[in-house]
PDB file of C-alpha atoms in Angstrom:
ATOM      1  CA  UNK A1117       0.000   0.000   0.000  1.00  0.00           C
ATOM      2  CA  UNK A1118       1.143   3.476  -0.946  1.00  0.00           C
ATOM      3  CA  UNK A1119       2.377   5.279   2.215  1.00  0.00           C
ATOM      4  CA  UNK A1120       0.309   8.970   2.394  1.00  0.00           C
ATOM      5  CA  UNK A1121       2.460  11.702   0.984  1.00  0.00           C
ATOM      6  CA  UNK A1122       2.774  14.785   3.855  1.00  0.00           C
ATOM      7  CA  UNK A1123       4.359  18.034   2.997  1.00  0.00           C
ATOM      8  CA  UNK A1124       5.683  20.139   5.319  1.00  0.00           C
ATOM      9  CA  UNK A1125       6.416  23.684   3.435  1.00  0.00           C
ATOM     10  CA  UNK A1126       9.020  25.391   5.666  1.00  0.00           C
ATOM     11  CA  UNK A1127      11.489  23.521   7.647  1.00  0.00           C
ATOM     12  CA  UNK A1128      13.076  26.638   9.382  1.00  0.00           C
ATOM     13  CA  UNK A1129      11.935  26.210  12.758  1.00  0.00           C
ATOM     14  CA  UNK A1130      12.687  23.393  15.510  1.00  0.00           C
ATOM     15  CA  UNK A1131       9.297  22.691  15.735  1.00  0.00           C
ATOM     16  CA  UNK A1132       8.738  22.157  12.209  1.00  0.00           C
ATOM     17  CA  UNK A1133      11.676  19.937  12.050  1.00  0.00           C
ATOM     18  CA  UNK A1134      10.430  17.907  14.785  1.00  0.00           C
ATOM     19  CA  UNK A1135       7.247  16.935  13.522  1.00  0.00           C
ATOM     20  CA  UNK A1136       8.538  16.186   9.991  1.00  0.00           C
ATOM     21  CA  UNK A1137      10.784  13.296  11.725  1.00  0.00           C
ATOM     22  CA  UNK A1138       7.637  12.340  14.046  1.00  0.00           C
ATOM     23  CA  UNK A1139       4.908  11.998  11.162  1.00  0.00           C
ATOM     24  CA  UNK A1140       8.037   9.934   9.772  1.00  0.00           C
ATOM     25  CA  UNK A1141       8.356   8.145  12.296  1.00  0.00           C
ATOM     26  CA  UNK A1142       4.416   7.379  11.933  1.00  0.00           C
ATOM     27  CA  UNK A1143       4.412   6.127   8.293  1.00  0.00           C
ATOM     28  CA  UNK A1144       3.887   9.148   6.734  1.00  0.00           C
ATOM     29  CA  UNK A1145       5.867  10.015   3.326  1.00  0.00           C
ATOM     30  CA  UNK A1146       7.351  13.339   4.908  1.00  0.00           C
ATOM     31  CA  UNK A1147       8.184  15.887   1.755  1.00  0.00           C
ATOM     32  CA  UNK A1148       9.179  19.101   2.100  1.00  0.00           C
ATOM     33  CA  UNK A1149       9.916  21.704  -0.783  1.00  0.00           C
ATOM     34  CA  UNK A1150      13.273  21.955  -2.653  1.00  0.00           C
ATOM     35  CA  UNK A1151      15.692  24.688  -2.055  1.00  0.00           C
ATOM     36  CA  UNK A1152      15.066  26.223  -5.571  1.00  0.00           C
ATOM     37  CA  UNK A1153      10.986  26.345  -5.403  1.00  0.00           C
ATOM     38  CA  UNK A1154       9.505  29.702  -4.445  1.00  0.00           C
ATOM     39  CA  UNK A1155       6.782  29.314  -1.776  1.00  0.00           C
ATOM     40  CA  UNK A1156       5.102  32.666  -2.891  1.00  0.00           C
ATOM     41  CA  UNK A1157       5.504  32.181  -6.693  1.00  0.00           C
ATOM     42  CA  UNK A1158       2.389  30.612  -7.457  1.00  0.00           C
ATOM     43  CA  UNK A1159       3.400  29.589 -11.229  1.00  0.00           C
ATOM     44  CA  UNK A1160       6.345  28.126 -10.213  1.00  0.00           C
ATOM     45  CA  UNK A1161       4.916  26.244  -6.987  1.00  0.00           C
ATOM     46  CA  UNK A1162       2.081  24.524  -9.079  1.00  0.00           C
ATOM     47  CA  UNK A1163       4.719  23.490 -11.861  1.00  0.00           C
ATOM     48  CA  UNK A1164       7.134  21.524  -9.234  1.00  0.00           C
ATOM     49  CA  UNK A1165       3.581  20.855  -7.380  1.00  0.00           C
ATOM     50  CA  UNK A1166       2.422  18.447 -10.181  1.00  0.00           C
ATOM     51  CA  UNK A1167       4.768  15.819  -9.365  1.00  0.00           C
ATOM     52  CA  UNK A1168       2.954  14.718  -6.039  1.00  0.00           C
ATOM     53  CA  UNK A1169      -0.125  14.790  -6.886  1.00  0.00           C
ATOM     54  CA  UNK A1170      -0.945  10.960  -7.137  1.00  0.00           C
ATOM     55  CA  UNK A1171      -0.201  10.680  -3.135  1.00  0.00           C
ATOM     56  CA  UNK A1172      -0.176  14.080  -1.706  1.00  0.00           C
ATOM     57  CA  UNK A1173      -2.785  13.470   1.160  1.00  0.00           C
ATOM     58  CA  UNK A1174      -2.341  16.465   3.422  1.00  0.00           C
ATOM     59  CA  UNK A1175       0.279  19.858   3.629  1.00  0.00           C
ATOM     60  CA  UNK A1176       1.034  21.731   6.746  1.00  0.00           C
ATOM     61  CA  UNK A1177       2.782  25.132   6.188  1.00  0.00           C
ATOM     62  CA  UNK A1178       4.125  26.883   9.053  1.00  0.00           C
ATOM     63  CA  UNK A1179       4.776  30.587   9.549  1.00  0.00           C
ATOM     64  CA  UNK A1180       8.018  32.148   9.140  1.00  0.00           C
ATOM     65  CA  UNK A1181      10.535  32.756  12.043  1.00  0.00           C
ATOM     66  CA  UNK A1182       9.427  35.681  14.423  1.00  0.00           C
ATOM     67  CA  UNK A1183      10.152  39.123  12.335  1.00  0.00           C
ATOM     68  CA  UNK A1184      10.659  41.982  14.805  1.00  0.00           C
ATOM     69  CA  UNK A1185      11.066  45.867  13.966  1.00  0.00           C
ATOM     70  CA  UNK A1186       9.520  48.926  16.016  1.00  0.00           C
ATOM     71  CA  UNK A1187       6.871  50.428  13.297  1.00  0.00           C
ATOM     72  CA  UNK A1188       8.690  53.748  13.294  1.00  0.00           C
ATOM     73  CA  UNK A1189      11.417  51.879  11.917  1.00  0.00           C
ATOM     74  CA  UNK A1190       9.898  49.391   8.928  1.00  0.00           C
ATOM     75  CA  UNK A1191      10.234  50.091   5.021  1.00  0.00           C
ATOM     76  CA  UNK A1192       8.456  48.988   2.208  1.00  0.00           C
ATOM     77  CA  UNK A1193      11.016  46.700   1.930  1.00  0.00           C
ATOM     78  CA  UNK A1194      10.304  44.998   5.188  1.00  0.00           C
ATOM     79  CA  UNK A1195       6.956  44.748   4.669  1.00  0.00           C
ATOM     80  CA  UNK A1196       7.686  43.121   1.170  1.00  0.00           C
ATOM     81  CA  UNK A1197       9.473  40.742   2.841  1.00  0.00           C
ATOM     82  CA  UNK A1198       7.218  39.887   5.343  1.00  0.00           C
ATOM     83  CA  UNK A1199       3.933  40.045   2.723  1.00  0.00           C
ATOM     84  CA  UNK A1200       5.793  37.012   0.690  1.00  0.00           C
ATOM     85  CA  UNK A1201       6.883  34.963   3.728  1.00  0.00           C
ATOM     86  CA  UNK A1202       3.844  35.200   5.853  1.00  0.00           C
ATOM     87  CA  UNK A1203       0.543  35.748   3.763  1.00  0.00           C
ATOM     88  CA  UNK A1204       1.894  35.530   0.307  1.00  0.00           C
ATOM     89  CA  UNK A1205       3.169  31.885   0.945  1.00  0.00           C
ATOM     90  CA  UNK A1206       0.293  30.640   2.580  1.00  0.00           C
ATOM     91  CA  UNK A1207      -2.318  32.057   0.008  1.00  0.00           C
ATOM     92  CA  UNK A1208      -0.017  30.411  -2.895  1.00  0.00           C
ATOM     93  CA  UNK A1209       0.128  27.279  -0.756  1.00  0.00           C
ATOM     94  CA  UNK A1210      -3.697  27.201  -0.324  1.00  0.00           C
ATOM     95  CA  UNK A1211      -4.699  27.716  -3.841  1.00  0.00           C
ATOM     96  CA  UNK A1212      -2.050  24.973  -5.308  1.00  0.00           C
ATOM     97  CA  UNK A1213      -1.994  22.210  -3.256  1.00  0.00           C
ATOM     98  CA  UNK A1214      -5.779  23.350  -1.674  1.00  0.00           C
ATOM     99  CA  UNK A1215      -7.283  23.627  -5.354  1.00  0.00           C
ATOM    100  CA  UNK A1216      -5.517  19.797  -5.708  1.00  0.00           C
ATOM    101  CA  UNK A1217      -7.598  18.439  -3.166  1.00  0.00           C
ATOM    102  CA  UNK A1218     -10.806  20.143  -3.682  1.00  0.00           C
ATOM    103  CA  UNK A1219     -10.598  18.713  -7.401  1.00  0.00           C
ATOM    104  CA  UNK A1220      -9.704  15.159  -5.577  1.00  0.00           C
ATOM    105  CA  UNK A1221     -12.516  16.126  -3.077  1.00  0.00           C
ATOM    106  CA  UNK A1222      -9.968  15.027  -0.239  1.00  0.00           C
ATOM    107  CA  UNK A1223      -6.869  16.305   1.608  1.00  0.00           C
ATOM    108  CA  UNK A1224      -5.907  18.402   4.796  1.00  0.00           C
ATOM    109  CA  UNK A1225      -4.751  21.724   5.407  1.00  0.00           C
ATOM    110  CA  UNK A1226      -2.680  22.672   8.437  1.00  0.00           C
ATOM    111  CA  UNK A1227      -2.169  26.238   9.463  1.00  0.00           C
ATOM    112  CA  UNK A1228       0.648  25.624  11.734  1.00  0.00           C
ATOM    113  CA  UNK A1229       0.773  29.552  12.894  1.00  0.00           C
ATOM    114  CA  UNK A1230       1.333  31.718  16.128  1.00  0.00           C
ATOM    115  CA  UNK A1231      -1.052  33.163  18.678  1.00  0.00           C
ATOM    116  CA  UNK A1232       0.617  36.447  17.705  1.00  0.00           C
ATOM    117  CA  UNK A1233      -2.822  36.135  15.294  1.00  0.00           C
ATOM    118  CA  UNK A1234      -4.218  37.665  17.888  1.00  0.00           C
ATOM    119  CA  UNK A1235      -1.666  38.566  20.935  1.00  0.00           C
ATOM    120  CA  UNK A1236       0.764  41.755  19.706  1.00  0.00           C
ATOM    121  CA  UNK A1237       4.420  40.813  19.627  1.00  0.00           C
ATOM    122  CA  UNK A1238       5.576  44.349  20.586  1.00  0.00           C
ATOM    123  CA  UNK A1239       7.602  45.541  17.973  1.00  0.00           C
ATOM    124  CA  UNK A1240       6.254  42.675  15.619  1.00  0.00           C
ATOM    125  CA  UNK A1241       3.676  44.398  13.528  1.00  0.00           C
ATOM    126  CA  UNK A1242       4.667  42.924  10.281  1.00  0.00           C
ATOM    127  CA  UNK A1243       4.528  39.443  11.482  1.00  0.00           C
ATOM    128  CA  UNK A1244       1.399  39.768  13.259  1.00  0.00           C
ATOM    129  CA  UNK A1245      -0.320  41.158  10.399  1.00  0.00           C
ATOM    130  CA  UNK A1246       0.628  38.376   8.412  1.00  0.00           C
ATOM    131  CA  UNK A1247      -0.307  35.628  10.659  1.00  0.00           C
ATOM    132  CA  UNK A1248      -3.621  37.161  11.232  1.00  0.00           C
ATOM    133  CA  UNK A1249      -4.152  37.493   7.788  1.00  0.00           C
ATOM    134  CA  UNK A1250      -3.384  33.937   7.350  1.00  0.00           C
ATOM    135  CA  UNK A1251      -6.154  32.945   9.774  1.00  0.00           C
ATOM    136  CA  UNK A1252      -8.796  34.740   7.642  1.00  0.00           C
ATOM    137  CA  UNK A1253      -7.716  33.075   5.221  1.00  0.00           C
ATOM    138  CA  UNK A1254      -7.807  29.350   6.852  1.00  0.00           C
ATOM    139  CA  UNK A1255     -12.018  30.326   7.847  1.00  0.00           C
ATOM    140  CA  UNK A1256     -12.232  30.865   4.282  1.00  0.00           C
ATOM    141  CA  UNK A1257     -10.593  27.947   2.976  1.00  0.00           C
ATOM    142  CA  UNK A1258     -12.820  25.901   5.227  1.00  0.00           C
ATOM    143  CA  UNK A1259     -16.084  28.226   3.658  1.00  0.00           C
ATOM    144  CA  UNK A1260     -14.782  27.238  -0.141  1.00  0.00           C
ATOM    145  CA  UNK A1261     -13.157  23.874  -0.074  1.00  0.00           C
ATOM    146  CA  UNK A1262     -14.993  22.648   3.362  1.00  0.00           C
ATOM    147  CA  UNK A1263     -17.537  21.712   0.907  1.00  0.00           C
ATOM    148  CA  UNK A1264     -15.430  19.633  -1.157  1.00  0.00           C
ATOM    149  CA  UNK A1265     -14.117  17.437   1.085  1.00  0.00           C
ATOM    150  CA  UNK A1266     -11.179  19.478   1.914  1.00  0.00           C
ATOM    151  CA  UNK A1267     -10.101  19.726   6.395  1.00  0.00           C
ATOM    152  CA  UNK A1268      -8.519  22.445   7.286  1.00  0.00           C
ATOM    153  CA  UNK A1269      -7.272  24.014  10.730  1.00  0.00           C
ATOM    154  CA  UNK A1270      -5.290  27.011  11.810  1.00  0.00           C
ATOM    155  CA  UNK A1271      -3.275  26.131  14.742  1.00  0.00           C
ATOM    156  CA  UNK A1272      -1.983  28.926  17.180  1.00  0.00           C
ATOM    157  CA  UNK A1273       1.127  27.559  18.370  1.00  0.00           C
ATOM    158  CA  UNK A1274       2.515  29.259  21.503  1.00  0.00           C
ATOM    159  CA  UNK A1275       5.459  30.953  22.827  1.00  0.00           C
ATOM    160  CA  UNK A1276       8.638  28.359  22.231  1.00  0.00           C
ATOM    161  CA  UNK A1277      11.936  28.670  23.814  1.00  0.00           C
ATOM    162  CA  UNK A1278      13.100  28.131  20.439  1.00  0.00           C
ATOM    163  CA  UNK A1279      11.457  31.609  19.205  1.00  0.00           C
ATOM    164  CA  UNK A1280      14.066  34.480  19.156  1.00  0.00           C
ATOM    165  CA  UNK A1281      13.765  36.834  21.624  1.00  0.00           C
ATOM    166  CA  UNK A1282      10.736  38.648  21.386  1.00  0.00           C
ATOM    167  CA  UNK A1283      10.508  41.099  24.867  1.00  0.00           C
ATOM    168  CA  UNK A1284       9.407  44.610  23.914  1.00  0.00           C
ATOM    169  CA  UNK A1285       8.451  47.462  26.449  1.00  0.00           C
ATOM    170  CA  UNK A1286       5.327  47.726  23.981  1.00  0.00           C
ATOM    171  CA  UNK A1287       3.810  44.374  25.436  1.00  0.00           C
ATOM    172  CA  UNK A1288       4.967  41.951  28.657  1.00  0.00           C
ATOM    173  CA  UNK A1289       4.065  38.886  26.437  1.00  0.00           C
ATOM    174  CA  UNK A1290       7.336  37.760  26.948  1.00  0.00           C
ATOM    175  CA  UNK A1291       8.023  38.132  30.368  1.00  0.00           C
ATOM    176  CA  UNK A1292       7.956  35.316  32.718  1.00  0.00           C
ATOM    177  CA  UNK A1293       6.836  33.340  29.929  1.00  0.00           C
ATOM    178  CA  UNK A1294       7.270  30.267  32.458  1.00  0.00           C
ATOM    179  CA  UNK A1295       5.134  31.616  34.846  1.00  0.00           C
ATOM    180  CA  UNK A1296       2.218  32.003  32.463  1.00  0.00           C
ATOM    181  CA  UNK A1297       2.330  28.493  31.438  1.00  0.00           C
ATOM    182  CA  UNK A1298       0.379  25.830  33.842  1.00  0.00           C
ATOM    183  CA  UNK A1299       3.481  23.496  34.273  1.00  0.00           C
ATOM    184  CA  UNK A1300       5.602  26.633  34.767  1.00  0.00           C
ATOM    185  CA  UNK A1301       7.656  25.565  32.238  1.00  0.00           C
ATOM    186  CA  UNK A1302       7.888  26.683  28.317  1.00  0.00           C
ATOM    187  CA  UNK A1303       6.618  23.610  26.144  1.00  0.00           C
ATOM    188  CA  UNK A1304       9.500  21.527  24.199  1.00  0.00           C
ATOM    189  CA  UNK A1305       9.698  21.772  20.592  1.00  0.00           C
ATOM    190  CA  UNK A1306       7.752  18.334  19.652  1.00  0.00           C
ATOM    191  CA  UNK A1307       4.630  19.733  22.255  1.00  0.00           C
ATOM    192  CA  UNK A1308       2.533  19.651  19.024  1.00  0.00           C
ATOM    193  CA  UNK A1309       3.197  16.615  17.287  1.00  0.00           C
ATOM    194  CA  UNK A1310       0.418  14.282  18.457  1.00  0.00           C
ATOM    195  CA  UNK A1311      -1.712  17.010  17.936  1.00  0.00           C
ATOM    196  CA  UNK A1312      -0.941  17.419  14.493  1.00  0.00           C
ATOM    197  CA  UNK A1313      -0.859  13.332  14.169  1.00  0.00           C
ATOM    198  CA  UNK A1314      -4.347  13.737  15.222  1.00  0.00           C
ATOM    199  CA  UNK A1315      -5.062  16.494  13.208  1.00  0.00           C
ATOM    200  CA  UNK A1316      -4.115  14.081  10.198  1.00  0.00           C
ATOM    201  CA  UNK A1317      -6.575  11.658  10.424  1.00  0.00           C
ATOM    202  CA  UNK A1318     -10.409  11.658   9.581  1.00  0.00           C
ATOM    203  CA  UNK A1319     -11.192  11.399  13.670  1.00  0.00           C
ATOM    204  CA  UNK A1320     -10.361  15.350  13.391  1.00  0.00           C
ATOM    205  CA  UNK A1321     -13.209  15.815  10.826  1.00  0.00           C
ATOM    206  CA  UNK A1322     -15.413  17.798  13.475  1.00  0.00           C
ATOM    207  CA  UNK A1323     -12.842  20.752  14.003  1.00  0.00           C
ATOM    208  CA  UNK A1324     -12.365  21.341  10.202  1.00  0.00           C
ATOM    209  CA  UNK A1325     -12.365  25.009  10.065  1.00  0.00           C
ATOM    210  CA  UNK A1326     -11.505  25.634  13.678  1.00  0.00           C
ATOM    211  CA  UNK A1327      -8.740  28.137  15.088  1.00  0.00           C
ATOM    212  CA  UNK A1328      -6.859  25.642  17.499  1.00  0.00           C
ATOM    213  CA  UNK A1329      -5.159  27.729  19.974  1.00  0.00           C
ATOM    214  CA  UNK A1330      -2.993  25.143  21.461  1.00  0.00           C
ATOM    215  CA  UNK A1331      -0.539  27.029  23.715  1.00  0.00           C
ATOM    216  CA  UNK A1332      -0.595  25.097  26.952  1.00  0.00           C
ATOM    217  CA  UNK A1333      -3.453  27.316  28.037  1.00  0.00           C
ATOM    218  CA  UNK A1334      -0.348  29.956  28.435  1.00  0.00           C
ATOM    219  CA  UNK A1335      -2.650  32.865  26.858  1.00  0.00           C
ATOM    220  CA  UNK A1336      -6.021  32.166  28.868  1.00  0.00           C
ATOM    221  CA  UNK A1337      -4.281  33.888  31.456  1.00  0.00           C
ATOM    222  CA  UNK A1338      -2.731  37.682  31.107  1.00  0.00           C
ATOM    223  CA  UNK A1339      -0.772  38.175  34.315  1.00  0.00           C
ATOM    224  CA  UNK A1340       1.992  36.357  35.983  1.00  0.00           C
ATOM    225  CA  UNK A1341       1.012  32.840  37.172  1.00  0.00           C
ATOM    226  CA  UNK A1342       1.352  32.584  40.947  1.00  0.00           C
ATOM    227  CA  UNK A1343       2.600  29.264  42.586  1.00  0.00           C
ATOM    228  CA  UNK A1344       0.033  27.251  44.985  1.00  0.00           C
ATOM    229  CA  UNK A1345       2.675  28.105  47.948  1.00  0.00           C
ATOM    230  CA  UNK A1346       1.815  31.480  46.980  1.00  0.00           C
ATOM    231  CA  UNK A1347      -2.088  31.364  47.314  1.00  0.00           C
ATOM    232  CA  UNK A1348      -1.924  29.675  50.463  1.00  0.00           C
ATOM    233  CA  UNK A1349       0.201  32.125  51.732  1.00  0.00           C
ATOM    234  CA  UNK A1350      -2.707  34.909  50.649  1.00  0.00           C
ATOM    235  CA  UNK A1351      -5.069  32.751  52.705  1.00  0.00           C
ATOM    236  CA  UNK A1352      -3.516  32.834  55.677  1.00  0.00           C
ATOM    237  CA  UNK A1353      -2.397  36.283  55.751  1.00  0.00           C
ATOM    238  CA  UNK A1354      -6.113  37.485  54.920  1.00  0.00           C
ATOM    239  CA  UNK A1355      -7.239  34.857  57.834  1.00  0.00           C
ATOM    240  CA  UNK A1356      -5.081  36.972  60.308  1.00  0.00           C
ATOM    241  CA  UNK A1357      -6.281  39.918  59.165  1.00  0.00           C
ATOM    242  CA  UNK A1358     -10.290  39.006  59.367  1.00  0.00           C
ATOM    243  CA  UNK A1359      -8.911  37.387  63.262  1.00  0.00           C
ATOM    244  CA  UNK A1360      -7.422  40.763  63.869  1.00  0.00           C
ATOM    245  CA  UNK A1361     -10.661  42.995  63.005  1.00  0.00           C
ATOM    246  CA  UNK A1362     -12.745  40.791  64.904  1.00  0.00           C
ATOM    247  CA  UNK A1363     -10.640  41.200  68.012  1.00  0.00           C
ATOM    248  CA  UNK A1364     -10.565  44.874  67.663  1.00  0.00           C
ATOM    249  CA  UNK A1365     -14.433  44.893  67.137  1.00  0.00           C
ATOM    250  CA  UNK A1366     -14.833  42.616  70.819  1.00  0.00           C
ATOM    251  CA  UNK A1367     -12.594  45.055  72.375  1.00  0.00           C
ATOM    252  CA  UNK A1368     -14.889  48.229  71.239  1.00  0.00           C
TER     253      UNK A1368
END
C-alpha cells in the first residue's frame, strides 16, 4: 500500500523539524519543498507541485521565524518581505496544493501559525499582520473547499523557547513566559506533534475550520502565574487579618 504523501512547506523552525521526523516516524511520506521552489511564486509552486499529486494526502505550512522591527522603523522593503513569507506563501500554498484536493474532493490543510494572530508581539507588527491574515484566510478555505471534502485548521502555536527573543516594552508577552504556562515551564519543541498526528486523520473531521489555539493554556491567562505556595500564603495572611478585626471589634 502506498504510504500517504505529507508536505511540510518550511522547515526553518525546531518545531517544524520535529514533527517532519515524528509523522516519519508514523508512516507518513514526509516531503518538504526543494531549495530552488519559491513558496510565494504561485506559477512556479504549481509546476514543481504536479509531481505529487498521485499521493499528496495532506500539507502543513508553518509561519516564518518571528520578524521583529519597532513600526517607526519598517520600510516597504520589510513589509515586502514579510507580505511574501507570511501571507503571500500561505495564500499560494492554499490555492495549489488546496485547489488539488478540492478537485480530488480530499486532503488536509494545516495552518501551523502563532497566537501572535491575535496577541501583539511588541515591535512585531509585520509578522502579526501576516499571521492574522493567514487565519482569515484558513475560515475561508474551510467556507470554499470545506464543501469539497477538503479539512482544514489554523493552529496557534505558543510561545517556544526556540522563538528568538521577542521582549518589547510595547507588550509583557514575553516576560515570565514560564510563569504564564500551567506546568511553569515553556513547552518543548515536539509539544505539538500528536496534535498534528491527530489532526491528520479523519477522527479530526469535526474541528475542520476551527482556530486551534494550542498554547498550553499559556494565553487564557494575562498576568503572571502565581505558585500554589503562593495562594496559600494569601489565605492565611487574609485569615489573620479578618482574626485581627474581629478582636478589635470585641474590644470596642
Amino acid at each position: 500500500m502506498e504510504r500517504k504523501g505529507v508536505l511540510m512547506t518550511d522547515l526553518r523552525t525546531r518545531e517544524a523539524k520535529e514533527a517532519f521526523a515524528y509523522l516519519g516516524g508514523l508512516g507518513y511520506e514526509m516531503l518538504s519543498v526543494p531549495d530552488g521552489v519559491c513558496l510565494w511564486n504561485e506559477t512556479e509552486l504549481e509546476a514543481w507541485g504536479k509531481s505529487l499529486e498521485k499521493n499528496l494526502y495532506a500539507v502543513i505550512h508553518p509561519a516564518p521565524p518571528l520578524f521583529l522591527r519597532p513600526l517607526s522603523e519598517q520600510t516597504e522593503e520589510d513589509f515586502g518581505q514579510a507580505a511574501n513569507e507570511g501571507i503571500l506563501s500561505a495564500f499560494c500554498v492554499t490555492k495549489v496544493f488546496g485547489g488539488m484536493f478540492r478537485e480530488r474532493r480530499e486532503g488536509v490543510l494545516i495552518y501551523l501559525n502563532s497566537i501572535h494572530a491575535e496577541k501583539p508581539v511588541g515591535r512585531g507588527s509585520l509578522f502579526s499582520m501576516g499571521c492574522g491574515a493567514v487565519q482569515m484566510l484558513a475560515r475561508e478555505v474551510n467556507q470554499d473547499y470545506g464543501t469539497h471534502g477538503v479539512r482544514s485548521f489554523f493552529v496557534q502555536r505558543g510561545i517556544s523557547q526556540y522563538d528568538p527573543d521577542g521582549k518589547s516594552d510595547l507588550s509583557n508577552l514575553y516576560f515570565g513566559v514560564e510563569k504564564r504556562y500551567p506546568e511553569r515551564k515553556m513547552p518543548q519543541a515536539d509539544a505539538l506533534n500528536s496534535l498534528l498526528a491527530f489532526l491528520l486523520t479523519p477522527g479530526a473531521a469535526p474541528l475542520s475550520g476551527s482556530d486551534l489555539r494550542a498554547d498550553g493554556g499559556m494565553t487564557m491567562y494575562y498576568g503572571e502565574r502565581i505558585t500554589e505556595e503562593q495562594v496559600q500564603e494569601i489565605r492565611r495572611r487574609q485569615l489573620l487579618e479578618n482574626r485581627k478585626e474581629v478582636t478589635i471589634l470585641g474590644d470596642v
